[in-house]
């Protein structure tokens, strides 16, 4: 099949977590023999910030890790809609212009043969629903939601059985344990500060417990204001700036453990949805300790694949145990790797996507246009 995916950016992972999963799943679809095309708009915010901070060299790690991937940069919606008119499957990520979704949906309602899917991997459906209602999805065949609680929002908006849970996953062609073990020390956290969506949680579950446990802490990410940098300095943490996601496995390989601190919206309003970093960390075999989140879908095995801390004191205890107990580290490593290999690779998700498309295209399935909906 010819599969077209509209992303905010394939080349840039600067504050753009969807690029992590997208790179892996597109590569797996290609490995299955499909013709895959990625499209991104001219002037993408993530790419512009990456080039501003690091120049063209900021994309070198991506190009080395994914030599088989490329994307088409389009200046206008009209021309690119014509370009994908003969595709079999078109997927539109939610970080695109509403005008693009409307144009593709209008073409689908006008008789285009492709299966048209909307892919949502963010919390805006609950944190900024008015923004999401700007999207005219009435011509779309279905919605891919990256967790059950987000899928339920779309069901409430009238999508019924045409919303599908499509979790993120690890690109295990890149994210895997090192071939040769390095000396490991301290903690690593890779994540962006963002818009104060978890500033209190980072203080309680990352900075203070790492300090209490006597473990060095290296932090990578972007959008850290001066107040955040000062907080890191108070706790003796080292801010390393942005790191290409393609280099994350090599960074994980030098540290004893890492920590997952979910954003507030995923804890309170969309429970059960982990970030891509959980999948990637476990795939790299680095022990993981998590701030509170409810794995409502049973994606992992809390206490077996990772340690769960209900408060900051518990996190400090977990980190001390990880520092002192090599058997604990080895157990978490083995169990996390097994769960990823069994259920959560980009190869799994590629097959799941093809199954969703096959179901929507099956004989006797009639897709009636919805009224304009989010």
GROMACS .gro file of C-alpha atoms in nm:
model
  374
    1UNK     CA    1   0.000   0.000   0.000
    2UNK     CA    2   0.093   0.363  -0.038
    3UNK     CA    3   0.081   0.524   0.307
    4UNK     CA    4   0.110   0.900   0.360
    5UNK     CA    5   0.164   1.043   0.708
    6UNK     CA    6   0.128   1.416   0.779
    7UNK     CA    7   0.347   1.513   1.073
    8UNK     CA    8   0.455   1.838   1.230
    9UNK     CA    9   0.813   1.727   1.164
   10UNK     CA   10   0.992   1.403   1.098
   11UNK     CA   11   1.338   1.560   1.100
   12UNK     CA   12   1.309   1.742   1.433
   13UNK     CA   13   1.246   1.596   1.778
   14UNK     CA   14   1.300   1.935   1.950
   15UNK     CA   15   1.004   1.940   2.192
   16UNK     CA   16   0.831   1.703   1.952
   17UNK     CA   17   0.779   1.361   2.105
   18UNK     CA   18   0.564   1.228   1.821
   19UNK     CA   19   0.876   1.219   1.601
   20UNK     CA   20   1.019   0.941   1.823
   21UNK     CA   21   0.736   0.697   1.757
   22UNK     CA   22   0.671   0.811   1.403
   23UNK     CA   23   1.025   0.741   1.286
   24UNK     CA   24   1.009   0.390   1.422
   25UNK     CA   25   0.664   0.297   1.296
   26UNK     CA   26   0.726   0.435   0.946
   27UNK     CA   27   1.044   0.234   0.923
   28UNK     CA   28   0.856  -0.082   1.026
   29UNK     CA   29   0.587  -0.018   0.765
   30UNK     CA   30   0.860   0.015   0.504
   31UNK     CA   31   1.013  -0.312   0.621
   32UNK     CA   32   0.676  -0.478   0.558
   33UNK     CA   33   0.696  -0.369   0.195
   34UNK     CA   34   0.473  -0.061   0.195
   35UNK     CA   35   0.551   0.265   0.016
   36UNK     CA   36   0.569   0.523   0.294
   37UNK     CA   37   0.572   0.900   0.255
   38UNK     CA   38   0.604   1.160   0.531
   39UNK     CA   39   0.489   1.518   0.482
   40UNK     CA   40   0.566   1.817   0.701
   41UNK     CA   41   0.476   2.185   0.657
   42UNK     CA   42   0.725   2.449   0.565
   43UNK     CA   43   0.831   2.652   0.869
   44UNK     CA   44   0.753   2.383   1.130
   45UNK     CA   45   0.801   2.531   1.478
   46UNK     CA   46   1.001   2.238   1.613
   47UNK     CA   47   1.240   2.233   1.319
   48UNK     CA   48   1.287   2.610   1.327
   49UNK     CA   49   1.377   2.598   1.698
   50UNK     CA   50   1.618   2.311   1.641
   51UNK     CA   51   1.799   2.498   1.364
   52UNK     CA   52   1.801   2.819   1.566
   53UNK     CA   53   1.969   2.647   1.860
   54UNK     CA   54   2.195   2.397   1.684
   55UNK     CA   55   2.205   2.473   1.314
   56UNK     CA   56   2.183   2.197   1.056
   57UNK     CA   57   2.417   1.984   1.271
   58UNK     CA   58   2.121   1.932   1.506
   59UNK     CA   59   1.979   1.682   1.256
   60UNK     CA   60   2.296   1.477   1.213
   61UNK     CA   61   2.205   1.215   1.475
   62UNK     CA   62   1.864   1.164   1.313
   63UNK     CA   63   2.016   1.130   0.967
   64UNK     CA   64   2.271   0.875   1.090
   65UNK     CA   65   2.012   0.667   1.276
   66UNK     CA   66   1.744   0.682   1.005
   67UNK     CA   67   1.916   0.700   0.666
   68UNK     CA   68   1.613   0.537   0.503
   69UNK     CA   69   1.367   0.807   0.617
   70UNK     CA   70   1.292   1.135   0.450
   71UNK     CA   71   1.006   1.380   0.438
   72UNK     CA   72   0.849   1.611   0.185
   73UNK     CA   73   0.822   1.971   0.300
   74UNK     CA   74   0.519   2.141   0.148
   75UNK     CA   75   0.451   2.516   0.137
   76UNK     CA   76   0.076   2.505   0.069
   77UNK     CA   77  -0.209   2.272   0.160
   78UNK     CA   78  -0.366   2.259  -0.185
   79UNK     CA   79  -0.067   2.115  -0.368
   80UNK     CA   80   0.007   1.847  -0.112
   81UNK     CA   81  -0.357   1.732  -0.099
   82UNK     CA   82  -0.335   1.672  -0.473
   83UNK     CA   83  -0.009   1.484  -0.426
   84UNK     CA   84  -0.161   1.220  -0.196
   85UNK     CA   85  -0.485   1.179  -0.391
   86UNK     CA   86  -0.388   0.827  -0.500
   87UNK     CA   87  -0.265   0.706  -0.162
   88UNK     CA   88  -0.425   0.406   0.006
   89UNK     CA   89  -0.393   0.538   0.362
   90UNK     CA   90  -0.352   0.897   0.483
   91UNK     CA   91  -0.283   0.969   0.850
   92UNK     CA   92  -0.291   1.323   0.991
   93UNK     CA   93  -0.125   1.396   1.324
   94UNK     CA   94  -0.303   1.641   1.554
   95UNK     CA   95  -0.012   1.887   1.547
   96UNK     CA   96  -0.106   2.004   1.198
   97UNK     CA   97  -0.311   2.296   1.072
   98UNK     CA   98  -0.690   2.248   1.085
   99UNK     CA   99  -0.694   2.365   0.722
  100UNK     CA  100  -0.498   2.057   0.620
  101UNK     CA  101  -0.742   1.821   0.793
  102UNK     CA  102  -1.038   2.001   0.638
  103UNK     CA  103  -0.892   1.983   0.287
  104UNK     CA  104  -0.808   1.612   0.310
  105UNK     CA  105  -1.150   1.539   0.460
  106UNK     CA  106  -1.325   1.731   0.183
  107UNK     CA  107  -1.133   1.532  -0.077
  108UNK     CA  108  -1.228   1.208   0.099
  109UNK     CA  109  -1.596   1.304   0.103
  110UNK     CA  110  -1.561   1.395  -0.263
  111UNK     CA  111  -1.463   1.040  -0.353
  112UNK     CA  112  -1.093   0.997  -0.274
  113UNK     CA  113  -1.025   0.627  -0.222
  114UNK     CA  114  -0.780   0.655   0.067
  115UNK     CA  115  -0.863   0.561   0.424
  116UNK     CA  116  -0.824   0.885   0.623
  117UNK     CA  117  -0.723   0.869   0.989
  118UNK     CA  118  -0.663   1.136   1.255
  119UNK     CA  119  -0.383   1.056   1.502
  120UNK     CA  120  -0.402   1.219   1.847
  121UNK     CA  121  -0.105   1.187   2.084
  122UNK     CA  122  -0.164   1.481   2.316
  123UNK     CA  123  -0.383   1.596   2.604
  124UNK     CA  124  -0.541   1.893   2.423
  125UNK     CA  125  -0.871   1.707   2.387
  126UNK     CA  126  -0.915   1.759   2.762
  127UNK     CA  127  -0.684   2.054   2.832
  128UNK     CA  128  -0.787   2.268   2.533
  129UNK     CA  129  -1.098   2.112   2.376
  130UNK     CA  130  -1.189   2.429   2.188
  131UNK     CA  131  -0.860   2.403   2.000
  132UNK     CA  132  -0.940   2.049   1.894
  133UNK     CA  133  -1.290   2.145   1.784
  134UNK     CA  134  -1.130   2.365   1.519
  135UNK     CA  135  -1.057   2.045   1.328
  136UNK     CA  136  -1.328   1.945   1.084
  137UNK     CA  137  -1.295   1.567   1.093
  138UNK     CA  138  -1.630   1.496   0.931
  139UNK     CA  139  -1.460   1.342   0.628
  140UNK     CA  140  -1.231   1.114   0.828
  141UNK     CA  141  -1.280   0.739   0.849
  142UNK     CA  142  -1.144   0.703   1.200
  143UNK     CA  143  -0.936   0.834   1.489
  144UNK     CA  144  -0.621   0.681   1.634
  145UNK     CA  145  -0.593   0.773   2.004
  146UNK     CA  146  -0.279   0.691   2.200
  147UNK     CA  147  -0.468   0.564   2.503
  148UNK     CA  148  -0.807   0.434   2.611
  149UNK     CA  149  -0.898   0.740   2.819
  150UNK     CA  150  -0.835   0.965   2.518
  151UNK     CA  151  -1.032   0.729   2.296
  152UNK     CA  152  -1.327   0.762   2.535
  153UNK     CA  153  -1.323   1.140   2.479
  154UNK     CA  154  -1.364   1.083   2.107
  155UNK     CA  155  -1.642   0.832   2.168
  156UNK     CA  156  -1.822   1.100   2.366
  157UNK     CA  157  -1.778   1.327   2.064
  158UNK     CA  158  -1.965   1.076   1.847
  159UNK     CA  159  -1.693   0.855   1.700
  160UNK     CA  160  -1.823   0.532   1.851
  161UNK     CA  161  -1.648   0.227   1.708
  162UNK     CA  162  -1.445   0.439   1.468
  163UNK     CA  163  -1.195   0.546   1.733
  164UNK     CA  164  -0.909   0.304   1.788
  165UNK     CA  165  -0.654   0.284   2.067
  166UNK     CA  166  -0.309   0.295   1.910
  167UNK     CA  167  -0.043   0.324   2.176
  168UNK     CA  168   0.303   0.459   2.121
  169UNK     CA  169   0.588   0.208   2.140
  170UNK     CA  170   0.965   0.170   2.129
  171UNK     CA  171   1.165   0.166   1.810
  172UNK     CA  172   1.369  -0.138   1.909
  173UNK     CA  173   1.588  -0.113   1.599
  174UNK     CA  174   1.743   0.183   1.779
  175UNK     CA  175   1.631   0.154   2.142
  176UNK     CA  176   1.796  -0.154   2.290
  177UNK     CA  177   2.061  -0.231   2.552
  178UNK     CA  178   2.422  -0.158   2.456
  179UNK     CA  179   2.611  -0.440   2.289
  180UNK     CA  180   2.889  -0.391   2.544
  181UNK     CA  181   2.807  -0.275   2.895
  182UNK     CA  182   2.959   0.053   3.012
  183UNK     CA  183   3.038   0.165   3.362
  184UNK     CA  184   2.715   0.312   3.496
  185UNK     CA  185   2.666   0.584   3.757
  186UNK     CA  186   2.397   0.826   3.864
  187UNK     CA  187   2.056   0.906   3.726
  188UNK     CA  188   1.940   1.048   3.396
  189UNK     CA  189   1.619   1.227   3.311
  190UNK     CA  190   1.534   1.321   2.953
  191UNK     CA  191   1.236   1.553   2.929
  192UNK     CA  192   1.127   1.907   2.856
  193UNK     CA  193   1.020   2.160   3.113
  194UNK     CA  194   0.726   2.274   2.902
  195UNK     CA  195   0.466   2.507   3.046
  196UNK     CA  196   0.491   2.427   3.417
  197UNK     CA  197   0.270   2.121   3.363
  198UNK     CA  198   0.480   1.920   3.609
  199UNK     CA  199   0.715   2.165   3.782
  200UNK     CA  200   0.596   2.069   4.131
  201UNK     CA  201   0.614   1.701   4.045
  202UNK     CA  202   0.971   1.733   3.917
  203UNK     CA  203   1.074   1.894   4.244
  204UNK     CA  204   0.901   1.626   4.451
  205UNK     CA  205   0.983   1.313   4.248
  206UNK     CA  206   1.307   1.392   4.070
  207UNK     CA  207   1.525   1.670   4.207
  208UNK     CA  208   1.478   1.616   4.581
  209UNK     CA  209   1.479   1.232   4.583
  210UNK     CA  210   1.792   1.215   4.368
  211UNK     CA  211   1.964   1.448   4.610
  212UNK     CA  212   1.836   1.252   4.912
  213UNK     CA  213   1.964   0.928   4.759
  214UNK     CA  214   2.307   1.077   4.698
  215UNK     CA  215   2.291   1.011   4.324
  216UNK     CA  216   2.423   1.245   4.059
  217UNK     CA  217   2.150   1.360   3.822
  218UNK     CA  218   2.195   1.454   3.456
  219UNK     CA  219   1.902   1.630   3.289
  220UNK     CA  220   1.846   1.674   2.915
  221UNK     CA  221   1.570   1.873   2.751
  222UNK     CA  222   1.453   2.212   2.628
  223UNK     CA  223   1.241   2.506   2.739
  224UNK     CA  224   1.394   2.530   3.087
  225UNK     CA  225   1.341   2.882   3.224
  226UNK     CA  226   1.591   3.046   3.457
  227UNK     CA  227   1.379   2.951   3.758
  228UNK     CA  228   1.404   2.584   3.659
  229UNK     CA  229   1.780   2.606   3.611
  230UNK     CA  230   1.811   2.758   3.958
  231UNK     CA  231   1.606   2.473   4.102
  232UNK     CA  232   1.839   2.221   3.941
  233UNK     CA  233   2.142   2.400   4.079
  234UNK     CA  234   1.998   2.400   4.431
  235UNK     CA  235   1.976   2.022   4.418
  236UNK     CA  236   2.315   1.972   4.253
  237UNK     CA  237   2.164   1.844   3.926
  238UNK     CA  238   2.348   1.903   3.599
  239UNK     CA  239   2.151   2.053   3.312
  240UNK     CA  240   2.292   1.921   2.984
  241UNK     CA  241   2.059   2.096   2.737
  242UNK     CA  242   1.894   1.935   2.436
  243UNK     CA  243   1.993   1.590   2.315
  244UNK     CA  244   1.874   1.432   1.990
  245UNK     CA  245   1.640   1.146   2.062
  246UNK     CA  246   1.853   0.922   1.842
  247UNK     CA  247   2.130   0.957   2.102
  248UNK     CA  248   1.909   0.866   2.399
  249UNK     CA  249   2.011   0.495   2.403
  250UNK     CA  250   2.378   0.587   2.438
  251UNK     CA  251   2.293   0.834   2.716
  252UNK     CA  252   2.085   0.576   2.903
  253UNK     CA  253   2.373   0.329   2.874
  254UNK     CA  254   2.594   0.534   3.110
  255UNK     CA  255   2.344   0.566   3.396
  256UNK     CA  256   2.214   0.337   3.670
  257UNK     CA  257   1.849   0.435   3.635
  258UNK     CA  258   1.600   0.685   3.502
  259UNK     CA  259   1.272   0.833   3.626
  260UNK     CA  260   0.932   0.890   3.469
  261UNK     CA  261   0.745   1.201   3.583
  262UNK     CA  262   0.418   1.232   3.388
  263UNK     CA  263   0.259   1.565   3.312
  264UNK     CA  264  -0.033   1.658   3.533
  265UNK     CA  265  -0.300   1.617   3.263
  266UNK     CA  266  -0.202   1.254   3.210
  267UNK     CA  267  -0.235   1.178   3.579
  268UNK     CA  268  -0.559   1.362   3.650
  269UNK     CA  269  -0.752   1.361   3.323
  270UNK     CA  270  -0.604   1.093   3.096
  271UNK     CA  271  -0.482   0.821   3.334
  272UNK     CA  272  -0.323   0.516   3.183
  273UNK     CA  273  -0.126   0.694   2.911
  274UNK     CA  274   0.251   0.682   2.961
  275UNK     CA  275   0.485   0.897   2.757
  276UNK     CA  276   0.708   0.756   2.488
  277UNK     CA  277   1.000   0.772   2.732
  278UNK     CA  278   0.862   0.481   2.936
  279UNK     CA  279   0.865   0.254   2.631
  280UNK     CA  280   1.209   0.375   2.523
  281UNK     CA  281   1.369   0.344   2.867
  282UNK     CA  282   1.245  -0.011   2.920
  283UNK     CA  283   1.356  -0.105   2.568
  284UNK     CA  284   1.708   0.015   2.655
  285UNK     CA  285   1.718  -0.200   2.966
  286UNK     CA  286   1.769   0.088   3.208
  287UNK     CA  287   1.591   0.048   3.545
  288UNK     CA  288   1.295   0.283   3.572
  289UNK     CA  289   1.126   0.442   3.873
  290UNK     CA  290   0.797   0.623   3.820
  291UNK     CA  291   0.613   0.905   3.991
  292UNK     CA  292   0.244   0.822   4.045
  293UNK     CA  293   0.044   0.716   3.741
  294UNK     CA  294  -0.225   0.452   3.703
  295UNK     CA  295  -0.158   0.191   3.437
  296UNK     CA  296  -0.530   0.144   3.383
  297UNK     CA  297  -0.482  -0.057   3.064
  298UNK     CA  298  -0.230  -0.302   3.207
  299UNK     CA  299   0.041  -0.208   2.959
  300UNK     CA  300   0.316  -0.296   3.206
  301UNK     CA  301   0.366  -0.472   3.539
  302UNK     CA  302   0.419  -0.217   3.817
  303UNK     CA  303   0.676  -0.340   4.065
  304UNK     CA  304   0.805  -0.589   3.810
  305UNK     CA  305   0.887  -0.385   3.500
  306UNK     CA  306   0.941  -0.063   3.695
  307UNK     CA  307   0.919   0.074   4.048
  308UNK     CA  308   0.626   0.298   4.141
  309UNK     CA  309   0.659   0.569   4.406
  310UNK     CA  310   0.346   0.709   4.566
  311UNK     CA  311   0.530   1.005   4.721
  312UNK     CA  312   0.871   1.168   4.724
  313UNK     CA  313   0.992   0.969   5.024
  314UNK     CA  314   0.908   0.644   4.847
  315UNK     CA  315   1.095   0.764   4.539
  316UNK     CA  316   1.404   0.835   4.749
  317UNK     CA  317   1.382   0.482   4.895
  318UNK     CA  318   1.352   0.332   4.547
  319UNK     CA  319   1.654   0.525   4.425
  320UNK     CA  320   1.862   0.414   4.721
  321UNK     CA  321   1.761   0.054   4.655
  322UNK     CA  322   1.855   0.089   4.288
  323UNK     CA  323   2.191   0.232   4.391
  324UNK     CA  324   2.268  -0.053   4.634
  325UNK     CA  325   2.104  -0.362   4.482
  326UNK     CA  326   2.244  -0.496   4.152
  327UNK     CA  327   1.999  -0.787   4.160
  328UNK     CA  328   1.708  -0.543   4.167
  329UNK     CA  329   1.853  -0.355   3.872
  330UNK     CA  330   1.903  -0.679   3.680
  331UNK     CA  331   1.549  -0.796   3.751
  332UNK     CA  332   1.391  -0.470   3.635
  333UNK     CA  333   1.608  -0.470   3.326
  334UNK     CA  334   1.511  -0.824   3.225
  335UNK     CA  335   1.141  -0.783   3.300
  336UNK     CA  336   1.109  -0.449   3.122
  337UNK     CA  337   1.284  -0.582   2.814
  338UNK     CA  338   1.055  -0.885   2.806
  339UNK     CA  339   0.740  -0.674   2.822
  340UNK     CA  340   0.858  -0.443   2.544
  341UNK     CA  341   0.957  -0.735   2.322
  342UNK     CA  342   0.623  -0.908   2.377
  343UNK     CA  343   0.387  -0.614   2.327
  344UNK     CA  344   0.530  -0.269   2.273
  345UNK     CA  345   0.756  -0.236   1.972
  346UNK     CA  346   0.698  -0.021   1.666
  347UNK     CA  347   0.675  -0.348   1.472
  348UNK     CA  348   0.370  -0.438   1.683
  349UNK     CA  349   0.213  -0.099   1.612
  350UNK     CA  350   0.273  -0.124   1.237
  351UNK     CA  351   0.080  -0.450   1.229
  352UNK     CA  352  -0.194  -0.299   1.446
  353UNK     CA  353  -0.232  -0.005   1.208
  354UNK     CA  354  -0.262  -0.233   0.908
  355UNK     CA  355  -0.528  -0.432   1.092
  356UNK     CA  356  -0.727  -0.115   1.169
  357UNK     CA  357  -0.711  -0.011   0.805
  358UNK     CA  358  -0.812  -0.357   0.687
  359UNK     CA  359  -1.114  -0.350   0.916
  360UNK     CA  360  -1.226  -0.011   0.789
  361UNK     CA  361  -1.179  -0.116   0.426
  362UNK     CA  362  -1.347  -0.457   0.462
  363UNK     CA  363  -1.631  -0.537   0.220
  364UNK     CA  364  -1.966  -0.441   0.363
  365UNK     CA  365  -1.824  -0.168   0.586
  366UNK     CA  366  -1.989   0.159   0.497
  367UNK     CA  367  -1.832   0.477   0.635
  368UNK     CA  368  -2.096   0.743   0.667
  369UNK     CA  369  -1.968   1.101   0.705
  370UNK     CA  370  -2.011   1.245   1.052
  371UNK     CA  371  -2.146   1.585   1.122
  372UNK     CA  372  -1.861   1.831   1.177
  373UNK     CA  373  -1.699   1.715   1.501
  374UNK     CA  374  -1.379   1.747   1.696
   0.00000   0.00000   0.00000
